[in-house]
Rosetta silent file (secondary structure, phi, psi, omega in degrees, C-alpha in Angstrom):
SEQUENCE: XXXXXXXXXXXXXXXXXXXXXXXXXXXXXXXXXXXXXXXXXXXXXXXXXXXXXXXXXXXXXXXXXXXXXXXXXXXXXXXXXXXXXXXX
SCORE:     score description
SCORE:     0.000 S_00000001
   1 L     0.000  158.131  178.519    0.000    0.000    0.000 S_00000001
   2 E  -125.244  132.595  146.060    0.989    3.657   -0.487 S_00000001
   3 L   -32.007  124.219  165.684    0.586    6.300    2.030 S_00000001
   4 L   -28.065  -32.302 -163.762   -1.077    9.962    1.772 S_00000001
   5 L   -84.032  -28.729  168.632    2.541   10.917    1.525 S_00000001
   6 L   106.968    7.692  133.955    3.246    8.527   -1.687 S_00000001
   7 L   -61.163  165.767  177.870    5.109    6.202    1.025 S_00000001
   8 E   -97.994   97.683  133.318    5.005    2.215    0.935 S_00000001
   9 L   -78.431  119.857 -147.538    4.033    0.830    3.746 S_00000001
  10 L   -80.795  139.109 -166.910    3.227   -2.943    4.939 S_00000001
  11 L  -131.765  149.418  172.708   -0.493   -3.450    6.699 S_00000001
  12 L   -45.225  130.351  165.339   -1.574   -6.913    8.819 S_00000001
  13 L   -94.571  165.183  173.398   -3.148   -9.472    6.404 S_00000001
  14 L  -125.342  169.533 -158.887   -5.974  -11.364    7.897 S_00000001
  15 L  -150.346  108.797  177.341   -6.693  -14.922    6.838 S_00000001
  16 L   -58.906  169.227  171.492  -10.350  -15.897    7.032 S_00000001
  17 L   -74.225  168.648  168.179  -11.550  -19.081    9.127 S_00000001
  18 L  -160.942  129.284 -150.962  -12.316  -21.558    7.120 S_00000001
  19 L   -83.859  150.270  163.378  -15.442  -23.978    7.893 S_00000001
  20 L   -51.672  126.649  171.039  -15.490  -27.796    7.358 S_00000001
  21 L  -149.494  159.470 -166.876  -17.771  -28.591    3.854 S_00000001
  22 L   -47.314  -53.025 -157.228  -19.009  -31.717    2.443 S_00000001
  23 L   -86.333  -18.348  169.486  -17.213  -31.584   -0.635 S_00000001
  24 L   -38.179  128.700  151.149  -13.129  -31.021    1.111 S_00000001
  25 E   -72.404  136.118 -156.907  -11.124  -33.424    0.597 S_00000001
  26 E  -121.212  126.618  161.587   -9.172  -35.459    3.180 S_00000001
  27 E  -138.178  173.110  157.054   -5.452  -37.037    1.884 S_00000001
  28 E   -93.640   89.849  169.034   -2.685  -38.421    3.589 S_00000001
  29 L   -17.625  145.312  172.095    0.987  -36.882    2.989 S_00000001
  30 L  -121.728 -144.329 -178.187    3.848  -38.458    1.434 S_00000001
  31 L   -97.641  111.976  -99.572    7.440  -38.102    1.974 S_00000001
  32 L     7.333   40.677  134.797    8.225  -34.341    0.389 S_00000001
  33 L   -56.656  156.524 -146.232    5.157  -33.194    0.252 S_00000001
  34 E  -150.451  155.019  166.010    4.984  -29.531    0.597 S_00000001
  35 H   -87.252   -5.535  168.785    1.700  -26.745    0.907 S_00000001
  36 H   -91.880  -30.224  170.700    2.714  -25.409   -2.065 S_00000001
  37 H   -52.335  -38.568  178.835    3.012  -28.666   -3.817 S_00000001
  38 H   -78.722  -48.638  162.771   -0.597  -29.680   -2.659 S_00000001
  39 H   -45.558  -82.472 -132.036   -1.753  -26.174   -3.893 S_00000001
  40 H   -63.288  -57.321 -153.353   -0.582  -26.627   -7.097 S_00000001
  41 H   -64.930  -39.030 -178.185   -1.699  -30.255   -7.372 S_00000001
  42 H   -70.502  -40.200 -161.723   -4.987  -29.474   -5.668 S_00000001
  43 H  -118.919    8.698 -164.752   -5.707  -25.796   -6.916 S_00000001
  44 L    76.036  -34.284  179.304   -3.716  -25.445   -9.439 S_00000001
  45 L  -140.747  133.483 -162.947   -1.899  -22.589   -8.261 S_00000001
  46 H   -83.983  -12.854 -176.628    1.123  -22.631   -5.505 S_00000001
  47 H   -92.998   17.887 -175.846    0.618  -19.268   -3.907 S_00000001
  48 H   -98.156   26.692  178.528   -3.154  -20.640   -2.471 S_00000001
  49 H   -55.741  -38.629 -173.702   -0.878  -22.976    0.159 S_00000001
  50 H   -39.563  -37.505 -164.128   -2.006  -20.359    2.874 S_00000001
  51 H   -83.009  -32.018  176.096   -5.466  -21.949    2.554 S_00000001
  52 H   -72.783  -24.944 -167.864   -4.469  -25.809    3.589 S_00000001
  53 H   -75.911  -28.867  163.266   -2.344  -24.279    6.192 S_00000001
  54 H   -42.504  -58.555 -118.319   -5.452  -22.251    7.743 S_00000001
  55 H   -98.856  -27.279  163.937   -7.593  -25.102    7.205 S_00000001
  56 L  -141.221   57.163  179.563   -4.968  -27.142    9.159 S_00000001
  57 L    36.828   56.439  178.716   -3.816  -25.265   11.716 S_00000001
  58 L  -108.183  107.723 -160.435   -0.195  -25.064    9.975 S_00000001
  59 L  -113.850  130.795  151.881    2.415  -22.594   11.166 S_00000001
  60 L    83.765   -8.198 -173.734    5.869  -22.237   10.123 S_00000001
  61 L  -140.489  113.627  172.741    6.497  -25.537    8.280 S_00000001
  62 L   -74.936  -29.536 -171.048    6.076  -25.876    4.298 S_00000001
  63 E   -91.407  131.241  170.287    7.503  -29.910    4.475 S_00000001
  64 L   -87.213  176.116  179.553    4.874  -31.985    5.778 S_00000001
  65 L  -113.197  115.442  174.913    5.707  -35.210    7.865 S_00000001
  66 L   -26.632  144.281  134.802    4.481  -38.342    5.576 S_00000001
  67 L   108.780  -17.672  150.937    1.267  -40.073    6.796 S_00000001
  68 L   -16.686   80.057  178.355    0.013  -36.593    7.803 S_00000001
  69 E   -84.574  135.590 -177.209   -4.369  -36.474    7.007 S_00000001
  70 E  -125.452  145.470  161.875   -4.715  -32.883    5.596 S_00000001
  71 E   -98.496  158.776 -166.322   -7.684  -31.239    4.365 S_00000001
  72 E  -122.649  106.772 -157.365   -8.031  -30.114    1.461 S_00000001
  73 L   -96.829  135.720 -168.518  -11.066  -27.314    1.501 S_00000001
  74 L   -63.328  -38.951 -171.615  -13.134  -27.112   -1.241 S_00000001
  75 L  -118.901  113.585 -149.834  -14.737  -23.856   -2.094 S_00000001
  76 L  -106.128  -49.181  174.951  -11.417  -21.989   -3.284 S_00000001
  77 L   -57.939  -48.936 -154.519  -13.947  -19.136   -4.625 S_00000001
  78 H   -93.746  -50.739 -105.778  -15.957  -17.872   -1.236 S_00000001
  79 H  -123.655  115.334 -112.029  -12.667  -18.318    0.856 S_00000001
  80 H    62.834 -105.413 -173.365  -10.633  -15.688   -1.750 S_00000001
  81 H   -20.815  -81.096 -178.702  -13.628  -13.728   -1.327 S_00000001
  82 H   -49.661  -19.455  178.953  -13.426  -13.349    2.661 S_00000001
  83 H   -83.144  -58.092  166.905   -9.956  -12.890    2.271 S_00000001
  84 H   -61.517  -28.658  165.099   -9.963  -10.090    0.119 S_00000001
  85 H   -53.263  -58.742  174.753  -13.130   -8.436    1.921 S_00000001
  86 H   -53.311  -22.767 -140.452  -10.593   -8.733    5.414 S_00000001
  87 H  -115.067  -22.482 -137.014   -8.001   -7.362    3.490 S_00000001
  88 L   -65.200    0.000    0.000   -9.725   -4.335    1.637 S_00000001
């Protein structure tokens, strides 16, 4: 963001909850699995890792530990949405 002043300055992001739904997907890690690796594979895209790590209450560590059930949450659309709405 830029400032009244025309500085750049950095603001908190918030990261919505994100509820349990029917259609999420449940897998079990393998040995270098990664959240950006499951974003990609799941979503297509590697910068949505943020959303498995919310979804499963994952701080600080992109290598998963094999054997690991992660969810995988389904609606990718409303969850974007609340995110940018927090973020506005």
């Amino acid at each position: 963001k830029i400032d009244k002043s025309g500085i750049r300055v950095y603001g908190t992001t918030y990261y919505p909850e994100i509820p349990l739904e029917n259609e999420d997907r449940f897998v079990y890690t393998i040995d270098g699995d990664r959240l950006d690796s499951l974003a990609y594979k799941h979503y297509g895209d590697v910068t949505l890792w943020w959303i498995i790590a919310k979804a499963n209450g994952l701080r600080g560590k992109p290598v998963l530990t094999p054997g690991k059930l992660i969810r995988i949450p389904s609606d990718i659309v409303g969850i974007i949405e609340n995110f940018n709405t927090l973020n506005r």
